[in-house]
Amino acid sequence: MILTTVIVLAIIALSSASLLFIISKKFEVREDERIAIIGEVLPQANCGGCGFPGCSAFASACARAQNLDNLYCPVGGAPVMEKVAGIMGFEVSVGDAKIAVVRCNGTCEARPKTSEYTGARNCRIAAGLYAGETDCSYGCLGFADCCVACSFDAIHMNPETGLPEVDEDKCTACGACVKACPKFIIELRKKGPKGKRIFVSCVNEDKGGVARKACSNACIGCSKCFKVCQFEAITMGTNLAYIDSTKCRLCRKCVAECPTGAIHEVHFPPRPVAQSQPQEATPESRS
Amino acid sequence: MIMSPSPHIHSGDRIDKNMYGVLIALLPAFVVMLLQFGWDALRITLIATVASVLAEWLIVRFMLGRKSYILDGSALLTGVLLAFNLPSSLPWWLVVMGAVVAIGIGKMAFGGLGNNIFNPALVGRVFLLISYPAQMTTWSYSGGWIDALAVDASTSATPLGLMKAIIKGAPNASWDAMPSAWDLFLGLNNGSMGEISAIALLIGLAYLLIRRIISWHIPVSILGTVFIVGSLMHLIDPAIYPPATFHLLTGGVLLGSVFMATDYVTSPITARGQIVYGIAIGLLTVAIRLFGSYPEGMSFAILIMNAFTPLINTYFPTKHFGHAPKRKEVKA
Amino acid sequence: MLKTFRIGGVHPPENKLSAGKPIEMFSLPQEVVIPIAQHIGAPATVVVNKGDRVKVGTLIARSSGFVSSQVHASVSGTVSRIEPIRDGSGLKKMAVVIQRDGDEWEEGIDPTDTLVRHIDLTTEQMKERIADRGIVGLGGATFPTHVKLTVMPGNQATHLIVNAAECEPYLTCDDALMCLHPNEIIFGILWTMKIIGVDKALIGIENNKPQAIRTLRNAIEQEKEQIGSASICVVPLKMKYPQGGEKQLIDALIRKQVKPGQLPISEGAVVQNVSTLYAIYQALAKNRPIIDRVVTVTGKEIPEPKNFQVRIGTATRLLVEAVGGLPETSGKVISGGPMMGRTIVTLDAPITKGSSGVLVLPEKESRRNEMRECVRCGKCVSVCPMGLNPAFIMRSTLNKEWEAAEKLYAPDCIECGSCSFTCPSQRPLLDHIRVAKQTVMALARARKK
């Protein structure tokens, strides 16, 4: 009795094993071993920030590529790309670290609501209907499409301001929020040395008076920042200033000039209380 | 100014309106229940509803921590439908257990209303039927408000139980002991409490259709299939297989096709899908009744088809305006 | 048995509060704001300068392509500004602002109401005139009419279908127009039939407008001689929303369903709104561009809802003031009807060619109820006039499954709103279907490139 059982089990085990072996041999997929190796160094976040539908697709693109010029993993950044280049035996060209920046500072206080939206709480749907609950037709709608789009839990609505805020430690500059925003408010900007950066936190193209009436924090296009900038980093669009993050030397002069506080500086030490122009506005050397 | 995308008006239809509409449609059957089973009917219905509503409230409040919609009538309806599917002699603790399983496992475990795969009341009933078969098939009769029960209570058999005995060739079972079709129609027989009276359930169906709470597709396709298949089997061997009217009037066919299979959440969304679903339930019911080991197959048939609902939704899409040219792509 | 379309449909309460009210001439405003993009297609190019004198009917913006339309001055006066203004959506749109100083008409335009029965124009000339006079679909879609009347080679028109269904609740502007100018409409129909080369016209009117049906039938009787061998037929329709949808109306009247992605002409039908046909008559008989239109100003709390004949560019505020001002309790102001109209964010928004009504909803009707989970009751599926599955399309939008949305034919949605109207869980189905529709169409365009 026991013998029969043992024999039967053994036969089943053997035949299954050989079947598995045959099938695995027959249907084996030969792929570039480097794909698996590259896959191991990638963050495996599958965010799509590189432009490929996931890390494995990016890995196989890397394995096929002749150089890494158009391939960049924004999540892993330079360290990961160096490793990938090492595996492939390529030279690495490292871009600057970037971060998502929300260019609207129309807080609930600064930008009073003039209408009430009762449709589905979704920026895209609201943007398809009208300009938004405030008189500013450029600003943040506040329905958090960017937060939903983020795979890294790096952007959240601040209930007090009604604006999204980027968690700098978590943001990988994958660009999902940039694509999700129907108002084109979010921009990927250079993270800057020690996170220091200056940007115009407004995209309102209305004339000064109109913009100011809708939002007290709006850029009114007065050009004061443009005139004070010594590095030609600031350009004036339609009633709107824009700071080129590659040209900005972080001198902070424009920040002090801005009459509405639309230009934001982050991660700078507090200014001296004295009225004099900050002397330490050193144009930091950039690599 | 208030802004919103169109449309700017709403029909005023609400989930709770539909749920309470179904409860109103169940009233005639409830009246027959009270007349036939008396205080037992009231006792079990009350226990089942209170237990269901309480179970949902506790789960939503303390386990999920969400906003509760306890007054939308869906938990109440589950409780009532569960009670309608139980025998009158069931002890109170089994009723409570059935209600907790119905709400807890049948509904809330999937995420609450709208997300459950199986009809919660049937999950509760089938759980009891499989776990406590003895209690669930004891049809003792303790007297109703009117003393009109035609079946000899001491036999403790349902018409379907009797049919099963005949099919299996039990020595002392014969069609003579069966209540007449008229008695079945009015509800003068034994069985699960809510299913006995065909006329009461049909009044409920009419109400649901008039209020447009349900569409005709599911009940009509189930009843039609049962009728056709039942007739065919009767033609094959009239001695063993009962006539189609017997199938329609006994057991849970009417209760199931009007109130259980039409549950919004667990039935297909398209008209074509609903007809396929109804036909399959009808086939399965008759098959289980005539060839299975249980005398009644409605609950199982509905639960089995509940599992197929997502598949039916995919394979039987809506009929597009202008007859969509590429059906194959839809399936891909 | 009255005809109607075969798939889906809903029955919203009619609320035709201004039914039977005659059309009142609205007093000329001091200032008009005329957007240069009042039509679907390329915006027109402004051809006047600040300070220019214009008369009623002076061209102020020239059509900038085939699918585009001319824009004319609706009052006589001086161009005071040419700049972007906030329209009903709060977004900036380029517009010409004219200060009125009288009511002087451009030469060659006949401002009288005498009925003209004969015109000496060839079909080509008629079509040119329609394009030149800036005629667009006045039912609300504002598609340039001359484009719609150009039958592409390979197609043969068999029917002119006149859309007089006016299935939107509250609105009565077409009804009022048909009662007032039936003969003019008949000639508009007759000449349009000549342009597209058909001898059959069907006027689809919902059964709740008995007076319009009567007057139109009388007019057909009166103009028998002119109509001759052609056939113009008034067809009363069973009330059901959205009967006025182009494809639904074709289905109701000639029992043909336009295939997905096809135009009505593929089934031999050319559909025109009844007020567009009136505008065509005005253009051909009187050389009159669209300088005004009939607008229903209505709402449950408006003391006396009315139908006005309003010059294009008049501020919505003036219309609301003319019926007693905005009630304290109002919540929403809608341009158009309650099912498909758009809420407007400012009463300064001008009346445009596409404004069929100004509807004021009380605040208690303005808010949506709280959304619940989808219970898959299938009611949206059963009411969808295009035979779509709104619940599943919304699900794919929420999950960003655009391929699934494409397989569910999201781009076929006509945005009638029947699904959102009927949903017992108050789900904003149409809001999400619009997103799916736009995304899928954008993806399809990208694939073609």
mmCIF file of C-alpha atoms in Angstrom, chain A:
data_model
loop_
_atom_site.group_PDB
_atom_site.id
_atom_site.type_symbol
_atom_site.label_atom_id
_atom_site.label_comp_id
_atom_site.label_asym_id
_atom_site.label_seq_id
_atom_site.Cartn_x
_atom_site.Cartn_y
_atom_site.Cartn_z
ATOM 1 C CA MET A 1 0.000 0.000 0.000
ATOM 2 C CA ILE A 2 2.634 2.466 1.067
ATOM 3 C CA LEU A 3 4.798 1.333 -1.786
ATOM 4 C CA THR A 4 2.078 2.051 -4.324
ATOM 5 C CA THR A 5 1.564 5.507 -2.909
ATOM 6 C CA VAL A 6 5.257 6.266 -3.029
ATOM 7 C CA ILE A 7 5.574 4.992 -6.577
ATOM 8 C CA VAL A 8 2.550 6.911 -7.808
ATOM 9 C CA LEU A 9 3.741 10.114 -6.184
ATOM 10 C CA ALA A 10 7.218 9.637 -7.564
ATOM 11 C CA ILE A 11 5.900 9.119 -11.064
ATOM 12 C CA ILE A 12 3.739 12.248 -10.845
ATOM 13 C CA ALA A 13 6.649 14.254 -9.505
ATOM 14 C CA LEU A 14 9.025 13.037 -12.157
ATOM 15 C CA SER A 15 6.670 13.565 -15.055
ATOM 16 C CA SER A 16 5.734 17.047 -13.855
ATOM 17 C CA ALA A 17 9.348 17.966 -13.452
ATOM 18 C CA SER A 18 10.303 16.761 -16.885
ATOM 19 C CA LEU A 19 7.302 18.497 -18.410
ATOM 20 C CA LEU A 20 8.278 21.733 -16.742
ATOM 21 C CA PHE A 21 11.841 21.306 -17.925
ATOM 22 C CA ILE A 22 10.834 20.661 -21.511
ATOM 23 C CA ILE A 23 8.445 23.600 -21.580
ATOM 24 C CA SER A 24 10.930 25.971 -20.034
ATOM 25 C CA LYS A 25 13.520 24.947 -22.627
ATOM 26 C CA LYS A 26 11.141 25.103 -25.517
ATOM 27 C CA PHE A 27 9.582 28.444 -24.712
ATOM 28 C CA GLU A 28 12.639 30.106 -23.339
ATOM 29 C CA VAL A 29 12.847 33.782 -24.183
ATOM 30 C CA ARG A 30 16.366 34.926 -24.818
ATOM 31 C CA GLU A 31 16.797 38.491 -23.837
ATOM 32 C CA ASP A 32 19.740 40.744 -23.368
ATOM 33 C CA GLU A 33 21.132 39.947 -19.914
ATOM 34 C CA ARG A 34 21.952 43.588 -19.485
ATOM 35 C CA ILE A 35 18.229 44.413 -19.359
ATOM 36 C CA ALA A 36 17.900 42.521 -16.126
ATOM 37 C CA ILE A 37 21.079 44.062 -14.748
ATOM 38 C CA ILE A 38 19.964 47.575 -15.627
ATOM 39 C CA GLY A 39 16.565 46.798 -14.181
ATOM 40 C CA GLU A 40 18.208 46.058 -10.877
ATOM 41 C CA VAL A 41 19.801 49.483 -10.605
ATOM 42 C CA LEU A 42 16.626 51.320 -11.622
ATOM 43 C CA PRO A 43 14.326 52.524 -8.855
ATOM 44 C CA GLN A 44 11.464 50.262 -10.034
ATOM 45 C CA ALA A 45 8.955 52.986 -9.351
ATOM 46 C CA ASN A 46 7.343 52.485 -12.774
ATOM 47 C CA CYS A 47 6.347 56.147 -12.793
ATOM 48 C CA GLY A 48 6.804 56.714 -16.495
ATOM 49 C CA GLY A 49 8.792 59.863 -15.851
ATOM 50 C CA CYS A 50 11.432 58.733 -18.351
ATOM 51 C CA GLY A 51 8.848 58.581 -21.089
ATOM 52 C CA PHE A 52 8.663 54.801 -21.151
ATOM 53 C CA PRO A 53 5.762 52.804 -19.763
ATOM 54 C CA GLY A 54 7.720 51.458 -16.813
ATOM 55 C CA CYS A 55 11.191 50.601 -15.617
ATOM 56 C CA SER A 56 11.584 47.412 -17.615
ATOM 57 C CA ALA A 57 10.754 49.225 -20.862
ATOM 58 C CA PHE A 58 13.308 51.872 -19.941
ATOM 59 C CA ALA A 59 15.857 49.173 -19.184
ATOM 60 C CA SER A 60 15.401 47.515 -22.556
ATOM 61 C CA ALA A 61 15.578 50.907 -24.276
ATOM 62 C CA CYS A 62 18.883 51.519 -22.492
ATOM 63 C CA ALA A 63 20.172 48.117 -23.532
ATOM 64 C CA ARG A 64 19.342 48.820 -27.189
ATOM 65 C CA ALA A 65 20.607 52.400 -27.195
ATOM 66 C CA GLN A 66 23.848 53.580 -28.779
ATOM 67 C CA ASN A 67 24.259 56.336 -26.227
ATOM 68 C CA LEU A 68 22.315 57.668 -23.280
ATOM 69 C CA ASP A 69 21.627 61.159 -24.610
ATOM 70 C CA ASN A 70 17.876 60.899 -24.684
ATOM 71 C CA LEU A 71 17.521 58.485 -21.846
ATOM 72 C CA TYR A 72 17.229 59.794 -18.353
ATOM 73 C CA CYS A 73 15.659 58.387 -15.246
ATOM 74 C CA PRO A 74 14.415 61.430 -13.361
ATOM 75 C CA VAL A 75 13.746 59.423 -10.240
ATOM 76 C CA GLY A 76 17.149 57.874 -9.820
ATOM 77 C CA GLY A 77 18.874 60.908 -11.273
ATOM 78 C CA ALA A 78 22.583 61.096 -11.894
ATOM 79 C CA PRO A 79 23.711 58.247 -9.609
ATOM 80 C CA VAL A 80 21.460 55.749 -11.325
ATOM 81 C CA MET A 81 22.335 56.959 -14.796
ATOM 82 C CA GLU A 82 26.015 56.625 -13.948
ATOM 83 C CA LYS A 83 25.425 53.013 -12.992
ATOM 84 C CA VAL A 84 23.470 52.386 -16.178
ATOM 85 C CA ALA A 85 26.252 53.974 -18.197
ATOM 86 C CA GLY A 86 28.712 51.773 -16.367
ATOM 87 C CA ILE A 87 26.796 48.646 -17.271
ATOM 88 C CA MET A 88 26.571 49.678 -20.896
ATOM 89 C CA GLY A 89 30.077 51.085 -21.061
ATOM 90 C CA PHE A 90 28.925 54.575 -22.082
ATOM 91 C CA GLU A 91 29.985 58.046 -21.146
ATOM 92 C CA VAL A 92 27.414 59.639 -18.913
ATOM 93 C CA SER A 93 26.065 63.119 -19.408
ATOM 94 C CA VAL A 94 24.348 64.181 -16.254
ATOM 95 C CA GLY A 95 21.601 66.754 -16.319
ATOM 96 C CA ASP A 96 20.820 69.090 -13.464
ATOM 97 C CA ALA A 97 18.609 67.816 -10.712
ATOM 98 C CA LYS A 98 15.117 69.176 -11.154
ATOM 99 C CA ILE A 99 12.037 69.606 -9.074
ATOM 100 C CA ALA A 100 8.391 70.436 -9.697
ATOM 101 C CA VAL A 101 7.514 74.029 -8.902
ATOM 102 C CA VAL A 102 3.966 75.309 -8.503
ATOM 103 C CA ARG A 103 3.770 78.722 -10.123
ATOM 104 C CA CYS A 104 0.688 80.077 -8.443
ATOM 105 C CA ASN A 105 0.518 81.775 -5.097
ATOM 106 C CA GLY A 106 -3.086 82.829 -5.271
ATOM 107 C CA THR A 107 -3.986 81.736 -1.771
ATOM 108 C CA CYS A 108 -7.552 81.806 -0.533
ATOM 109 C CA GLU A 109 -6.873 85.165 1.116
ATOM 110 C CA ALA A 110 -5.124 86.744 -1.831
ATOM 111 C CA ARG A 111 -7.591 85.536 -4.420
ATOM 112 C CA PRO A 112 -11.192 85.862 -3.280
ATOM 113 C CA LYS A 113 -13.730 83.496 -4.763
ATOM 114 C CA THR A 114 -16.314 85.090 -6.986
ATOM 115 C CA SER A 115 -18.173 82.006 -8.079
ATOM 116 C CA GLU A 116 -18.761 78.524 -6.774
ATOM 117 C CA TYR A 117 -18.051 75.376 -8.702
ATOM 118 C CA THR A 118 -20.285 72.392 -8.002
ATOM 119 C CA GLY A 119 -19.249 70.019 -10.759
ATOM 120 C CA ALA A 120 -16.993 66.998 -10.351
ATOM 121 C CA ARG A 121 -13.960 67.911 -8.228
ATOM 122 C CA ASN A 122 -11.469 67.547 -11.004
ATOM 123 C CA CYS A 123 -9.261 70.263 -12.514
ATOM 124 C CA ARG A 124 -9.651 69.026 -16.059
ATOM 125 C CA ILE A 125 -13.423 69.025 -15.906
ATOM 126 C CA ALA A 126 -13.507 72.454 -14.276
ATOM 127 C CA ALA A 127 -10.998 73.844 -16.781
ATOM 128 C CA GLY A 128 -13.168 72.577 -19.625
ATOM 129 C CA LEU A 129 -16.076 74.555 -18.208
ATOM 130 C CA TYR A 130 -14.661 77.901 -17.202
ATOM 131 C CA ALA A 131 -11.865 79.998 -15.810
ATOM 132 C CA GLY A 132 -12.152 79.010 -12.196
ATOM 133 C CA GLU A 133 -13.769 80.085 -8.982
ATOM 134 C CA THR A 134 -11.783 83.295 -8.749
ATOM 135 C CA ASP A 135 -11.464 86.195 -11.166
ATOM 136 C CA CYS A 136 -7.980 85.013 -12.115
ATOM 137 C CA SER A 137 -8.425 82.909 -15.222
ATOM 138 C CA TYR A 138 -4.851 81.571 -15.147
ATOM 139 C CA GLY A 139 -4.382 80.340 -11.604
ATOM 140 C CA CYS A 140 -4.664 77.075 -9.777
ATOM 141 C CA LEU A 141 -8.158 75.581 -9.742
ATOM 142 C CA GLY A 142 -7.444 73.661 -6.580
ATOM 143 C CA PHE A 143 -9.022 70.306 -7.384
ATOM 144 C CA ALA A 144 -5.786 68.391 -7.001
ATOM 145 C CA ASP A 145 -5.349 66.649 -10.334
ATOM 146 C CA CYS A 146 -1.591 67.005 -9.739
ATOM 147 C CA CYS A 147 -1.814 65.233 -6.393
ATOM 148 C CA VAL A 148 -3.767 62.365 -7.950
ATOM 149 C CA ALA A 149 -1.224 62.104 -10.764
ATOM 150 C CA CYS A 150 1.777 61.844 -8.431
ATOM 151 C CA SER A 151 3.043 58.304 -7.906
ATOM 152 C CA PHE A 152 5.393 59.346 -5.127
ATOM 153 C CA ASP A 153 2.991 61.040 -2.749
ATOM 154 C CA ALA A 154 5.109 64.143 -3.230
ATOM 155 C CA ILE A 155 2.478 66.792 -3.881
ATOM 156 C CA HIS A 156 -0.378 67.674 -1.575
ATOM 157 C CA MET A 157 -3.046 70.313 -1.309
ATOM 158 C CA ASN A 158 -2.583 72.730 1.530
ATOM 159 C CA PRO A 159 -6.091 73.274 2.848
ATOM 160 C CA GLU A 160 -5.196 76.739 4.145
ATOM 161 C CA THR A 161 -3.933 78.177 0.883
ATOM 162 C CA GLY A 162 -5.934 75.941 -1.427
ATOM 163 C CA LEU A 163 -2.751 75.372 -3.420
ATOM 164 C CA PRO A 164 -0.669 72.263 -3.965
ATOM 165 C CA GLU A 165 2.690 72.010 -2.249
ATOM 166 C CA VAL A 166 5.603 69.890 -3.389
ATOM 167 C CA ASP A 167 7.371 67.680 -0.873
ATOM 168 C CA GLU A 168 10.981 68.272 -1.895
ATOM 169 C CA ASP A 169 12.307 65.072 -0.394
ATOM 170 C CA LYS A 170 9.845 62.940 -2.270
ATOM 171 C CA CYS A 171 9.606 64.774 -5.616
ATOM 172 C CA THR A 172 11.494 62.954 -8.326
ATOM 173 C CA ALA A 173 10.760 65.424 -11.116
ATOM 174 C CA CYS A 174 9.011 62.751 -13.133
ATOM 175 C CA GLY A 175 6.732 65.385 -14.642
ATOM 176 C CA ALA A 176 3.412 63.625 -14.053
ATOM 177 C CA CYS A 177 1.957 66.655 -12.282
ATOM 178 C CA VAL A 178 3.176 68.954 -15.048
ATOM 179 C CA LYS A 179 1.190 66.919 -17.559
ATOM 180 C CA ALA A 180 -1.824 66.659 -15.284
ATOM 181 C CA CYS A 181 -2.229 70.392 -14.698
ATOM 182 C CA PRO A 182 -4.704 71.809 -17.249
ATOM 183 C CA LYS A 183 -3.588 75.344 -16.408
ATOM 184 C CA PHE A 184 0.107 74.656 -17.087
ATOM 185 C CA ILE A 185 1.080 76.060 -13.733
ATOM 186 C CA ILE A 186 3.574 73.421 -12.629
ATOM 187 C CA GLU A 187 7.049 73.572 -14.129
ATOM 188 C CA LEU A 188 10.119 71.397 -13.706
ATOM 189 C CA ARG A 189 12.872 73.733 -12.629
ATOM 190 C CA LYS A 190 16.476 73.320 -11.631
ATOM 191 C CA LYS A 191 16.579 72.333 -7.991
ATOM 192 C CA GLY A 192 19.491 74.701 -7.359
ATOM 193 C CA PRO A 193 22.413 74.438 -5.001
ATOM 194 C CA LYS A 194 21.176 73.243 -1.602
ATOM 195 C CA GLY A 195 17.711 73.637 -3.008
ATOM 196 C CA LYS A 196 18.056 77.398 -3.348
ATOM 197 C CA ARG A 197 15.959 78.737 -6.176
ATOM 198 C CA ILE A 198 14.007 81.797 -7.223
ATOM 199 C CA PHE A 199 10.957 81.762 -9.436
ATOM 200 C CA VAL A 200 7.925 83.836 -10.399
ATOM 201 C CA SER A 201 5.026 82.145 -8.676
ATOM 202 C CA CYS A 202 2.369 83.370 -11.050
ATOM 203 C CA VAL A 203 1.272 82.743 -14.627
ATOM 204 C CA ASN A 204 -1.327 85.500 -14.951
ATOM 205 C CA GLU A 205 -1.063 87.316 -18.276
ATOM 206 C CA ASP A 206 -3.708 89.927 -17.551
ATOM 207 C CA LYS A 207 -2.852 93.591 -17.408
ATOM 208 C CA GLY A 208 -1.549 94.712 -14.040
ATOM 209 C CA GLY A 209 -4.737 96.266 -12.742
ATOM 210 C CA VAL A 210 -6.923 93.339 -13.736
ATOM 211 C CA ALA A 211 -4.488 90.810 -12.339
ATOM 212 C CA ARG A 212 -4.079 92.714 -9.090
ATOM 213 C CA LYS A 213 -7.825 93.015 -8.652
ATOM 214 C CA ALA A 214 -8.273 89.273 -9.044
ATOM 215 C CA CYS A 215 -5.331 88.327 -6.836
ATOM 216 C CA SER A 216 -3.183 90.461 -4.586
ATOM 217 C CA ASN A 217 -0.237 88.120 -5.081
ATOM 218 C CA ALA A 218 -0.295 88.209 -8.863
ATOM 219 C CA CYS A 219 2.549 89.222 -11.134
ATOM 220 C CA ILE A 220 1.369 92.537 -12.564
ATOM 221 C CA GLY A 221 4.006 92.700 -15.265
ATOM 222 C CA CYS A 222 5.599 95.882 -13.875
ATOM 223 C CA SER A 223 9.074 94.890 -15.159
ATOM 224 C CA LYS A 224 10.838 96.029 -11.973
ATOM 225 C CA CYS A 225 12.468 92.625 -11.592
ATOM 226 C CA PHE A 226 13.436 92.663 -15.250
ATOM 227 C CA LYS A 227 15.230 95.988 -14.803
ATOM 228 C CA VAL A 228 17.039 94.984 -11.633
ATOM 229 C CA CYS A 229 18.347 91.666 -12.953
ATOM 230 C CA GLN A 230 21.991 91.884 -13.960
ATOM 231 C CA PHE A 231 22.194 88.465 -15.546
ATOM 232 C CA GLU A 232 19.467 88.684 -18.173
ATOM 233 C CA ALA A 233 17.742 85.842 -16.448
ATOM 234 C CA ILE A 234 14.357 87.535 -16.436
ATOM 235 C CA THR A 235 12.224 87.861 -19.549
ATOM 236 C CA MET A 236 8.945 89.721 -19.811
ATOM 237 C CA GLY A 237 6.084 87.887 -21.478
ATOM 238 C CA THR A 238 2.544 89.221 -21.818
ATOM 239 C CA ASN A 239 2.298 91.196 -18.600
ATOM 240 C CA LEU A 240 4.261 88.460 -16.922
ATOM 241 C CA ALA A 241 7.853 87.955 -15.803
ATOM 242 C CA TYR A 242 9.684 84.658 -16.150
ATOM 243 C CA ILE A 243 12.985 83.695 -14.587
ATOM 244 C CA ASP A 244 15.233 81.367 -16.551
ATOM 245 C CA SER A 245 16.584 79.007 -13.957
ATOM 246 C CA THR A 246 19.722 78.293 -15.979
ATOM 247 C CA LYS A 247 20.691 81.965 -16.042
ATOM 248 C CA CYS A 248 19.603 82.962 -12.567
ATOM 249 C CA ARG A 249 22.528 83.528 -10.230
ATOM 250 C CA LEU A 250 20.322 83.631 -7.149
ATOM 251 C CA CYS A 251 21.195 87.220 -6.221
ATOM 252 C CA ARG A 252 17.705 87.787 -4.847
ATOM 253 C CA LYS A 253 17.481 91.380 -6.033
ATOM 254 C CA CYS A 254 14.298 90.719 -7.942
ATOM 255 C CA VAL A 255 12.636 89.224 -4.891
ATOM 256 C CA ALA A 256 13.073 92.458 -2.996
ATOM 257 C CA GLU A 257 11.845 94.508 -5.956
ATOM 258 C CA CYS A 258 8.592 92.660 -6.572
ATOM 259 C CA PRO A 259 5.702 94.819 -5.330
ATOM 260 C CA THR A 260 3.239 91.954 -4.988
ATOM 261 C CA GLY A 261 5.490 89.243 -3.640
ATOM 262 C CA ALA A 262 4.949 87.100 -6.701
ATOM 263 C CA ILE A 263 8.648 86.186 -6.862
ATOM 264 C CA HIS A 264 9.462 83.464 -4.402
ATOM 265 C CA GLU A 265 12.803 82.419 -2.940
ATOM 266 C CA VAL A 266 13.243 79.133 -1.170
ATOM 267 C CA HIS A 267 15.926 77.719 1.090
ATOM 268 C CA PHE A 268 17.686 81.021 1.497
ATOM 269 C CA PRO A 269 18.851 82.211 4.874
ATOM 270 C CA PRO A 270 16.626 84.949 6.279
ATOM 271 C CA ARG A 271 17.478 88.415 5.059
ATOM 272 C CA PRO A 272 19.177 90.877 7.337
ATOM 273 C CA VAL A 273 16.608 93.214 8.810
ATOM 274 C CA ALA A 274 18.615 96.241 7.680
ATOM 275 C CA GLN A 275 17.232 98.174 4.747
ATOM 276 C CA SER A 276 20.473 98.039 2.819
ATOM 277 C CA GLN A 277 20.695 95.864 -0.164
ATOM 278 C CA PRO A 278 21.867 92.400 0.896
ATOM 279 C CA GLN A 279 25.606 92.467 0.388
ATOM 280 C CA GLU A 280 26.043 88.753 0.414
ATOM 281 C CA ALA A 281 24.066 88.359 -2.767
ATOM 282 C CA THR A 282 26.881 86.422 -4.229
ATOM 283 C CA PRO A 283 26.445 85.089 -7.686
ATOM 284 C CA GLU A 284 27.183 81.532 -6.845
ATOM 285 C CA SER A 285 29.335 79.741 -9.299
ATOM 286 C CA ARG A 286 27.550 77.003 -11.134
ATOM 287 C CA SER A 287 29.055 73.899 -12.479
#
